Structures are given as structure tokens and as C-alpha cells.
Coordinates of N, CA and C and ligand atoms in Angstrom, one line a residue:
M21 N 34.5 -14.7 -30.4 CA 34.9 -13.6 -31.2 C 33.5 -13.7 -32.2
A22 N 33.3 -15.4 -32.5 CA 32.5 -15.5 -33.7 C 31.2 -15.3 -33.1
N23 N 30.4 -15.2 -32.0 CA 29.5 -14.9 -31.0 C 29.4 -13.3 -31.3
D24 N 30.5 -13.0 -31.6 CA 30.3 -11.3 -31.7 C 30.0 -11.1 -33.1
S25 N 30.4 -11.5 -33.8 CA 30.3 -11.0 -35.3 C 28.7 -11.8 -35.7
L26 N 28.3 -12.8 -35.0 CA 26.5 -13.4 -35.2 C 25.5 -12.1 -35.0
L27 N 26.3 -11.6 -33.8 CA 25.6 -10.4 -33.3 C 25.3 -9.6 -34.0
F28 N 26.7 -9.1 -34.6 CA 26.8 -8.3 -35.3 C 25.9 -8.5 -36.6
L29 N 25.7 -9.5 -37.2 CA 24.9 -9.7 -38.3 C 23.6 -10.0 -38.0
I30 N 23.2 -10.2 -37.0 CA 21.7 -10.0 -36.6 C 21.5 -8.6 -36.0
L31 N 21.8 -7.9 -35.9 CA 21.3 -6.9 -35.7 C 21.8 -5.6 -37.0
A32 N 22.5 -6.0 -37.4 CA 22.7 -5.4 -38.9 C 21.2 -5.7 -39.8
S33 N 21.4 -7.3 -39.6 CA 19.9 -7.4 -40.3 C 18.5 -6.5 -40.2
L34 N 18.4 -6.4 -38.7 CA 17.6 -5.7 -38.5 C 17.7 -4.7 -38.7
L35 N 18.2 -4.0 -38.6 CA 18.3 -2.7 -38.8 C 18.1 -2.6 -40.2
L36 N 18.0 -3.7 -41.2 CA 18.3 -3.5 -42.9 C 17.1 -3.4 -42.9
S37 N 16.5 -4.4 -42.3 CA 14.8 -4.4 -42.6 C 13.8 -3.7 -42.2
G38 N 14.6 -2.7 -41.0 CA 13.8 -1.8 -40.8 C 12.9 -2.0 -39.2
F39 N 13.6 -3.0 -39.0 CA 12.4 -4.0 -37.6 C 12.9 -2.4 -36.7
F40 N 13.6 -2.0 -36.4 CA 14.1 -0.8 -34.8 C 12.9 0.3 -35.5
T41 N 13.1 0.8 -37.0 CA 12.4 2.2 -37.3 C 10.7 1.8 -37.4
K42 N 10.3 1.0 -37.8 CA 9.0 0.4 -37.6 C 8.2 -0.1 -36.3
T43 N 9.1 -0.7 -35.1 CA 8.0 -0.8 -34.0 C 8.4 0.1 -32.6
S44 N 9.6 0.8 -33.2 CA 9.7 1.9 -31.8 C 9.4 3.4 -32.3
S45 N 10.7 3.9 -32.2 CA 10.1 5.7 -32.1 C 10.2 6.5 -33.7
A46 N 10.2 5.4 -34.9 CA 10.4 6.0 -35.8 C 9.5 7.4 -36.7
F47 N 8.5 6.7 -36.0 CA 6.9 7.1 -36.8 C 7.3 9.0 -36.5
S48 N 7.1 9.8 -37.7 CA 7.8 10.7 -36.7 C 6.3 11.5 -37.7
I49 N 5.4 12.3 -36.9 CA 4.1 13.1 -37.4 C 4.6 14.3 -38.8
E50 N 5.6 15.1 -37.8 CA 6.2 15.9 -39.3 C 6.4 15.8 -40.5
E51 N 7.0 14.0 -40.4 CA 8.0 14.1 -41.8 C 6.5 12.9 -43.0
A52 N 5.3 12.7 -41.7 CA 4.5 11.9 -42.1 C 3.7 12.5 -43.3
S53 N 3.5 11.9 -44.4 CA 2.5 11.5 -45.8 C 1.1 11.4 -45.1
I54 N -0.1 11.5 -45.4 CA -1.2 11.1 -45.4 C -1.6 10.2 -45.6
D55 N -0.8 9.1 -46.6 CA -0.9 8.0 -46.4 C -0.2 7.3 -45.0
D56 N 0.8 7.8 -44.6 CA 1.7 7.4 -43.4 C 0.5 7.3 -42.3
L57 N 0.1 8.4 -42.0 CA -1.3 8.6 -41.0 C -1.7 7.9 -41.1
R58 N -2.7 7.4 -42.2 CA -3.7 6.8 -42.1 C -3.3 5.1 -42.1
L59 N -2.1 5.0 -42.7 CA -1.5 3.5 -41.8 C -1.4 4.0 -40.5
A60 N -0.8 4.5 -39.5 CA -0.9 4.9 -38.3 C -2.1 5.0 -37.3
F61 N -3.1 4.7 -38.3 CA -4.4 5.1 -37.4 C -4.8 3.6 -37.5
K62 N -4.9 3.2 -38.8 CA -5.0 2.2 -39.0 C -4.5 0.6 -38.0
Q63 N -2.9 0.8 -37.5 CA -2.3 0.3 -36.7 C -1.7 0.5 -35.3
N64 N -3.0 1.4 -35.3 CA -3.5 1.9 -33.7 C -2.4 2.2 -33.2
Q65 N -1.3 3.0 -33.9 CA 0.0 4.1 -33.2 C -0.2 5.1 -33.1
L66 N -1.6 6.1 -33.3 CA -1.6 7.4 -33.7 C -3.3 7.5 -33.7
T67 N -3.8 8.5 -32.8 CA -5.2 8.6 -33.2 C -4.8 10.1 -33.5
S68 N -6.9 10.6 -34.0 CA -6.8 11.9 -34.7 C -7.2 12.6 -33.6
R69 N -7.3 12.1 -32.6 CA -7.1 13.2 -31.0 C -5.8 13.6 -31.1
Q70 N -4.6 12.8 -31.1 CA -3.8 12.5 -30.9 C -2.3 13.8 -31.9
L71 N -2.9 13.7 -33.5 CA -2.4 14.2 -34.4 C -3.2 15.9 -34.5
V72 N -4.2 16.2 -33.8 CA -5.1 17.4 -33.5 C -4.3 18.2 -32.7
E73 N -3.9 17.3 -31.4 CA -3.6 18.0 -30.2 C -1.6 18.4 -30.3
F74 N -1.4 17.2 -31.6 CA 0.1 18.2 -32.0 C 0.0 19.1 -32.6
Y75 N -0.8 19.3 -33.2 CA -0.5 20.8 -34.3 C -1.3 21.5 -33.2
L76 N -2.4 21.3 -33.0 CA -2.6 22.7 -32.0 C -1.4 23.2 -31.0
K77 N -0.8 22.4 -30.9 CA 0.5 22.9 -30.1 C 1.4 23.4 -30.8
R78 N 1.4 22.8 -32.1 CA 2.7 23.4 -32.8 C 2.1 25.1 -33.1
I79 N 1.0 24.9 -33.5 CA 0.3 26.1 -33.7 C 0.7 27.0 -32.9
G80 N 0.3 27.0 -31.3 CA 0.5 27.5 -30.4 C 1.6 28.0 -30.1
R81 N 2.6 27.2 -30.2 CA 4.1 27.5 -30.2 C 5.0 28.7 -31.2
L82 N 4.3 28.0 -32.4 CA 5.1 28.8 -33.5 C 4.2 30.0 -34.2
N83 N 3.0 29.8 -33.9 CA 2.5 30.8 -34.7 C 2.4 32.8 -34.2
P84 N 2.9 32.4 -32.9 CA 3.1 34.3 -32.4 C 4.1 34.7 -33.4
L85 N 5.2 33.4 -34.0 CA 6.3 34.3 -34.4 C 6.0 34.1 -35.8
L86 N 5.5 33.2 -36.4 CA 5.4 32.8 -38.1 C 4.1 33.5 -38.6
R87 N 2.7 33.3 -37.9 CA 1.8 34.1 -38.5 C 1.4 33.6 -39.5
G88 N 1.0 31.9 -39.4 CA 0.8 31.2 -40.6 C -0.7 30.7 -40.6
V89 N -1.3 31.2 -39.0 CA -2.9 30.3 -38.8 C -3.6 32.2 -38.5
I90 N -4.5 32.0 -38.8 CA -5.4 33.1 -38.7 C -6.2 33.0 -37.3
E91 N -6.8 31.6 -37.3 CA -8.3 31.1 -36.5 C -7.8 29.7 -36.2
V92 N -8.2 28.4 -35.2 CA -8.3 27.5 -35.0 C -9.5 27.2 -34.9
N93 N -10.3 25.9 -35.4 CA -11.2 25.3 -35.1 C -11.7 25.1 -33.5
P94 N -12.6 25.8 -33.1 CA -13.3 25.5 -31.8 C -13.6 23.9 -31.6
D95 N -14.2 23.5 -32.6 CA -14.5 22.2 -32.2 C -13.5 20.9 -33.1
A96 N -12.6 21.5 -33.5 CA -11.3 20.8 -34.0 C -11.0 19.0 -32.7
L97 N -11.0 19.3 -31.4 CA -10.8 18.1 -30.7 C -12.0 17.2 -30.7
F98 N -13.2 17.7 -30.6 CA -14.2 17.5 -30.4 C -14.7 16.6 -32.1
L99 N -14.4 16.9 -33.3 CA -14.2 16.1 -34.7 C -13.3 15.2 -34.3
A100 N -12.4 15.5 -34.0 CA -10.9 14.4 -33.8 C -11.6 13.0 -32.8
D101 N -12.2 13.5 -31.9 CA -12.7 12.2 -31.3 C -14.2 11.3 -31.5
K102 N -14.9 12.0 -32.3 CA -15.2 11.6 -33.0 C -14.8 10.5 -34.9
A103 N -14.4 11.2 -35.3 CA -13.1 10.5 -36.2 C -12.7 9.1 -35.6
D104 N -12.0 9.4 -34.2 CA -11.6 8.0 -33.4 C -12.6 7.3 -33.0
R105 N -13.9 7.5 -32.4 CA -14.9 7.0 -32.4 C -15.3 5.9 -34.1
E106 N -15.5 6.6 -34.6 CA -15.7 6.1 -36.0 C -15.0 4.9 -36.6
R107 N -13.4 5.3 -36.4 CA -12.7 4.4 -36.6 C -12.9 2.7 -35.9
K108 N -13.0 3.3 -34.5 CA -13.1 2.1 -33.7 C -14.1 0.9 -34.1
V109 N -15.3 1.6 -34.2 CA -16.6 0.4 -34.7 C -16.5 0.2 -36.4
N110 N -15.3 1.1 -36.9 CA -15.5 0.7 -38.9 C -17.1 1.8 -39.2
T111 N -17.4 2.4 -38.7 CA -18.3 3.5 -39.5 C -17.9 3.3 -40.7
P112 N -18.9 3.4 -41.9 CA -18.4 3.2 -43.3 C -17.7 4.5 -43.4
G113 N -16.8 4.2 -44.3 CA -16.0 5.2 -45.0 C -14.9 5.8 -44.0
S114 N -15.2 5.1 -42.4 CA -13.8 5.8 -41.7 C -12.5 5.5 -42.0
S115 N -12.0 4.1 -42.6 CA -11.1 3.7 -43.0 C -10.2 4.8 -44.4
G116 N -11.5 5.1 -45.0 CA -11.0 5.9 -46.3 C -10.7 7.7 -46.5
G117 N -10.4 7.7 -47.6 CA -10.3 9.0 -48.0 C -9.1 9.7 -47.1
L118 N -10.3 11.3 -46.4 CA -9.2 11.8 -45.3 C -9.8 12.0 -44.3
H119 N -10.6 10.7 -43.9 CA -11.2 10.4 -42.9 C -9.8 10.4 -41.3
G120 N -10.2 11.9 -40.4 CA -9.9 11.9 -39.3 C -8.4 12.9 -39.4
I121 N -8.1 13.4 -40.7 CA -7.0 13.9 -41.1 C -7.4 15.4 -40.9
P122 N -6.7 16.0 -40.4 CA -6.9 17.6 -40.1 C -6.2 18.2 -41.4
I123 N -7.0 19.6 -41.5 CA -6.5 20.4 -42.5 C -6.8 21.5 -42.3
L124 N -6.0 23.0 -42.5 CA -6.1 24.3 -42.5 C -6.7 24.3 -43.7
L125 N -7.4 25.7 -43.9 CA -8.0 26.3 -45.2 C -7.8 27.8 -45.1
K126 N -6.7 28.2 -46.0 CA -7.0 29.8 -46.7 C -8.2 30.3 -46.3
D127 N -7.7 31.3 -45.6 CA -9.0 31.9 -45.4 C -10.3 32.8 -45.9
N128 N -9.8 32.8 -46.9 CA -11.1 33.2 -48.3 C -11.7 32.5 -49.0
I129 N -11.5 31.1 -47.9 CA -12.4 29.8 -48.4 C -13.8 29.2 -47.4
A130 N -14.8 29.6 -47.6 CA -15.9 29.5 -46.8 C -16.0 28.4 -46.2
T131 N -16.0 28.6 -45.0 CA -16.8 27.5 -43.9 C -17.9 27.9 -43.0
K132 N -18.9 26.9 -43.3 CA -20.4 27.3 -42.3 C -20.1 26.6 -41.2
D133 N -19.5 27.2 -40.3 CA -19.4 26.4 -39.0 C -18.0 27.7 -38.0
K134 N -18.0 27.4 -37.0 CA -17.2 28.6 -35.9 C -16.0 29.5 -36.4
L135 N -15.8 28.9 -37.6 CA -15.0 29.8 -38.4 C -15.3 31.0 -39.0
N136 N -14.7 32.2 -39.0 CA -15.0 33.3 -39.3 C -14.0 33.0 -40.7
T137 N -14.6 34.1 -41.8 CA -14.1 33.6 -43.6 C -13.5 35.1 -43.8
T138 N -12.8 35.9 -44.0 CA -12.8 37.1 -43.6 C -11.7 37.4 -45.1
A139 N -11.4 36.6 -45.8 CA -9.6 36.8 -46.9 C -8.8 37.3 -45.9
G140 N -8.3 37.4 -44.6 CA -7.6 38.1 -43.8 C -8.1 39.3 -43.6
S141 N -9.1 40.2 -43.6 CA -9.6 41.3 -43.6 C -10.9 41.4 -42.4
Y142 N -10.5 42.3 -41.3 CA -11.4 42.8 -40.5 C -12.7 43.7 -41.2
A143 N -13.0 43.6 -42.3 CA -13.7 44.2 -42.9 C -15.0 42.9 -42.9
L144 N -14.2 41.7 -42.9 CA -15.6 40.5 -43.6 C -15.5 39.6 -42.2
L145 N -14.9 40.5 -40.7 CA -15.1 39.6 -39.4 C -16.8 39.6 -39.1
R146 N -17.0 38.3 -38.6 CA -18.6 38.0 -38.4 C -19.6 38.2 -39.7
S147 N -19.0 38.6 -40.7 CA -19.6 38.1 -41.8 C -20.4 36.5 -42.0
V148 N -21.9 36.2 -42.3 CA -21.8 35.2 -42.2 C -22.0 34.6 -43.7
V149 N -21.4 33.2 -43.8 CA -21.2 32.7 -45.2 C -22.5 32.2 -45.1
P150 N -22.9 31.8 -46.6 CA -24.2 31.2 -46.7 C -24.2 29.5 -46.8
R151 N -23.1 29.1 -46.7 CA -22.5 27.7 -47.0 C -21.5 27.5 -47.2
D152 N -21.0 25.7 -46.5 CA -19.7 25.6 -47.3 C -19.0 25.7 -48.3
A153 N -17.7 26.1 -48.7 CA -17.7 26.5 -49.8 C -17.8 25.4 -50.8
G154 N -18.0 24.8 -52.4 CA -18.1 23.2 -52.8 C -16.4 22.4 -52.3
V155 N -15.5 22.6 -51.9 CA -13.8 22.1 -51.9 C -14.4 21.7 -50.2
V156 N -15.1 22.5 -49.3 CA -14.9 22.0 -48.2 C -16.1 21.4 -47.9
M157 N -17.3 21.1 -48.6 CA -17.9 20.1 -48.9 C -17.7 18.9 -49.0
K158 N -16.2 18.9 -50.2 CA -16.0 17.4 -51.1 C -14.8 16.7 -49.4
L159 N -14.3 17.8 -49.4 CA -13.6 17.7 -47.9 C -14.2 17.2 -46.6
R160 N -15.1 17.3 -46.3 CA -15.7 16.7 -45.2 C -16.6 15.9 -45.2
K161 N -16.7 15.6 -47.0 CA -17.5 14.2 -47.2 C -16.6 12.8 -47.1
A162 N -15.2 13.7 -47.5 CA -14.2 12.4 -47.1 C -13.3 12.3 -46.2
G163 N -14.2 13.4 -44.9 CA -14.0 13.1 -43.4 C -12.6 13.5 -43.0
A164 N -12.4 14.9 -43.5 CA -11.0 16.0 -42.7 C -12.3 16.5 -42.2
I165 N -10.7 17.4 -41.2 CA -11.2 17.9 -40.3 C -10.8 19.0 -40.1
I166 N -11.7 20.1 -40.4 CA -11.4 21.5 -40.7 C -10.7 22.2 -39.4
L167 N -9.6 22.4 -39.3 CA -8.4 22.6 -37.9 C -8.3 24.3 -37.5
G168 N -8.4 24.9 -39.3 CA -8.7 26.6 -39.0 C -8.5 27.3 -40.0
K169 N -8.4 28.3 -39.6 CA -8.2 28.6 -41.2 C -6.8 30.0 -41.0
A170 N -5.8 29.3 -42.4 CA -4.6 29.5 -43.1 C -4.5 31.4 -43.3
S171 N -3.4 32.1 -42.8 CA -3.2 33.7 -43.1 C -2.7 33.6 -44.5
L172 N -3.6 34.7 -45.1 CA -2.7 35.3 -46.9 C -2.6 36.4 -47.2
S173 N -1.7 36.3 -48.2 CA -1.6 37.9 -48.6 C -3.2 38.5 -48.5
E174 N -3.9 39.5 -47.6 CA -4.9 40.0 -47.5 C -5.5 40.2 -49.0
W175 N -7.3 39.5 -48.9 CA -7.7 39.4 -50.1 C -7.2 38.9 -51.2
A176 N -6.0 38.2 -50.6 CA -5.9 37.1 -51.6 C -5.2 38.3 -53.0
Y177 N -4.5 39.1 -53.0 CA -3.7 40.4 -53.5 C -5.1 40.6 -54.5
F178 N -6.2 40.3 -54.2 CA -7.0 41.0 -54.8 C -7.3 42.7 -55.0
R179 N -6.7 43.3 -54.0 CA -7.0 44.6 -54.2 C -5.7 45.3 -54.8
S180 N -4.5 44.3 -55.0 CA -3.3 44.9 -55.1 C -3.0 46.1 -55.0
N181 N -2.6 46.6 -53.3 CA -3.2 47.5 -53.0 C -1.6 47.9 -52.0
G182 N -0.3 47.3 -52.9 CA 1.2 47.3 -52.6 C 1.4 46.4 -51.0
A183 N 0.0 46.0 -50.6 CA 0.9 45.5 -49.5 C 1.9 44.3 -49.1
P184 N 2.4 43.9 -48.5 CA 4.0 43.3 -48.6 C 3.3 41.6 -48.7
S185 N 4.0 40.8 -49.5 CA 3.2 39.3 -49.5 C 3.0 38.6 -47.6
G186 N 1.8 37.6 -47.5 CA 1.9 37.2 -46.1 C 1.3 38.3 -45.6
F187 N 1.1 39.4 -45.7 CA 0.5 40.4 -44.8 C -1.0 40.3 -44.9
C188 N -1.8 40.5 -44.0 CA -2.8 40.5 -43.7 C -3.4 41.0 -42.3
G189 N -4.4 41.9 -42.3 CA -4.9 43.1 -41.1 C -4.7 41.9 -39.9
R190 N -5.9 40.7 -40.3 CA -6.0 39.8 -39.3 C -5.0 39.6 -38.1
S191 N -3.6 38.8 -39.0 CA -2.8 38.1 -38.2 C -1.5 38.9 -38.6
G192 N -1.6 40.0 -39.4 CA -0.3 40.8 -39.4 C 0.7 40.0 -40.2
Q193 N 2.5 40.2 -40.0 CA 3.2 39.8 -41.0 C 3.4 38.0 -41.2
G194 N 2.8 37.2 -42.1 CA 3.2 36.0 -42.2 C 4.5 35.8 -42.8
K195 N 5.7 34.7 -41.5 CA 7.0 35.1 -41.6 C 6.9 33.5 -42.6
N196 N 8.4 33.5 -43.7 CA 8.6 32.4 -43.8 C 9.5 31.7 -42.8
P197 N 8.9 30.3 -42.8 CA 9.9 29.5 -41.3 C 11.3 29.3 -41.5
Y198 N 11.9 29.2 -42.9 CA 13.3 28.9 -43.3 C 13.9 29.9 -43.0
V199 N 13.8 31.2 -43.5 CA 14.3 32.2 -43.4 C 13.4 33.4 -43.2
L200 N 13.7 33.6 -41.9 CA 12.5 34.6 -41.2 C 12.3 36.0 -42.2
S201 N 13.4 36.6 -42.3 CA 13.4 37.5 -43.2 C 13.1 37.7 -45.2
A202 N 12.7 36.5 -45.1 CA 12.6 36.3 -47.1 C 11.5 36.2 -47.0
D203 N 10.9 36.7 -48.3 CA 9.7 36.4 -48.6 C 8.6 35.6 -48.6
P204 N 7.7 35.5 -48.1 CA 6.9 34.0 -47.5 C 6.0 33.8 -48.9
C205 N 6.0 34.5 -49.9 CA 5.3 34.2 -51.3 C 3.7 34.6 -50.7
G206 N 3.4 33.8 -52.1 CA 1.3 34.7 -52.0 C 1.0 34.6 -52.6
S207 N -0.2 34.4 -52.8 CA -1.0 34.7 -51.5 C -1.5 33.5 -51.0
S208 N -1.1 32.4 -50.5 CA -1.6 31.1 -50.1 C -0.4 31.7 -49.0
S209 N 0.5 32.4 -48.7 CA 1.2 32.3 -47.5 C 1.2 31.8 -46.0
G210 N 0.5 31.4 -45.9 CA -0.1 31.0 -44.5 C 0.0 29.3 -44.8
S211 N -0.6 28.7 -46.0 CA -1.1 27.6 -46.3 C 0.8 27.0 -46.6
G212 N 1.2 27.8 -47.0 CA 2.9 27.6 -47.4 C 4.0 27.7 -45.9
I213 N 3.5 28.6 -45.0 CA 3.5 28.2 -43.9 C 3.3 27.3 -42.6
Ligands
NAG7 C1 -14.9 34.6 -35.5 O1 -15.0 36.7 -34.9 C2 -15.1 36.6 -33.5 C3 -15.3 37.9 -34.0 O2 -13.8 38.6 -33.8 C4 -14.7 36.0 -32.7 O3 -15.4 36.3 -31.2 C5 -14.7 34.3 -32.8 O4 -14.0 34.0 -31.9 C6 -14.0 34.3 -34.4 N1 -14.4 32.7 -34.1 C7 -13.2 31.6 -34.1 C8 -13.0 30.2 -34.0 O5 -12.0 32.5 -34.2

């Protein structure tokens, strides 16, 4: 009997101290904040490649239904591997900011890379932007990985043409992930989705 209560006490205090959650399964990418992700990088619990692969898989699985993403960056895994290598050898900047953290950008934010920048419209497909937008320069400088372009209400509603929230020609109707029939809002529908 006494042994049982002792065991119970030990288990209870381990649980309360977060022993199980910290050492085993508890880290969840879905719920992680950027700080959590950075800590996981630091503690070798996670790599940028794993994180990017997780998101690419999730986009592949959910996007045919939700249509929150127009394009993914074909260089995303390459950039993730690069970030992982930099972290390993402690390259300056590799421990700070957004280093190795993937981010999707609304499709009206210019990126001078393999991604198209079209505000969701076929009219701008294959247009060539002169440079990264200011915010993109800052994101890259902080180490972020541009994972792809999020859909939007086409032209960010600029044309006020009566198209529904979350609709753009290039990806179709974005859906509210919690209630598929509900308004996905906008104009940053894809970012929200
Ligand atoms: C950009 O658009 C062109 C033309 O449709 C397409 O071939 C290319 O794959 C697009 N880029 C990305 C990264 O999806």
C-alpha cells in the first residue's frame, strides 16, 4: 500500500513538473509559436527541413479542398537544408530572428525568386517583379524561408468587382477551414486559411 502511494506521488509530481510533456511526445508543430519552434531547433528536437516537409505535406493534403495556397516555393527544401547547416555551425544570425522559419506570403507581395507574384490573377502570371518587396527583404534578412504564396480575394478587392471573399482566378474559392460553407473573409483569405 505504502509503495503504491509513493509511486502515485512520484508519477503525479513528474506529471505536474511537465516531465512527460517535455521529454516525449508533447511538442506539436500545429500548436507551436515561433519561439517554440526556435527552442525546438536549439534543442535539436526539430530541423527546418522537418518543419518545411510537414507544411508541404499539409498543404498537399488540405489545399485541394481549402485553396489557401497558390504556389509553393520549389526552393523551400533547399533553403531549409541551408538553414539547418547554418545552425549546426553557428553561422552569425542563425540563432536569431526568423532563421529557418517558413512563411507564406500573400500573393500581392513581390518576391524576386521562382514564385510568381500575381494578386491571384492570371493577368499577372509570368510578369517579372523588379525586386523583393521591402517586407520580403526584411524577412529574408531575418532568416525566414519563403514557403509560397497564399491566395487572396483577387487583387485584394482592389477592383471591387463583386467577386466573393477568398476567390481568385488562380486558385479558385478559398474555404474557411473551420466551417467550409462560412465566409473565409479577406482580402488576406489564404493567409488566414
Ligand atoms: C509561375 O507560373 C508559371 C506559369 O504558369 C509556372 O510554370 C511556374 O511553375 C510558376 N512558378 C511556381 C513556383 O509555381
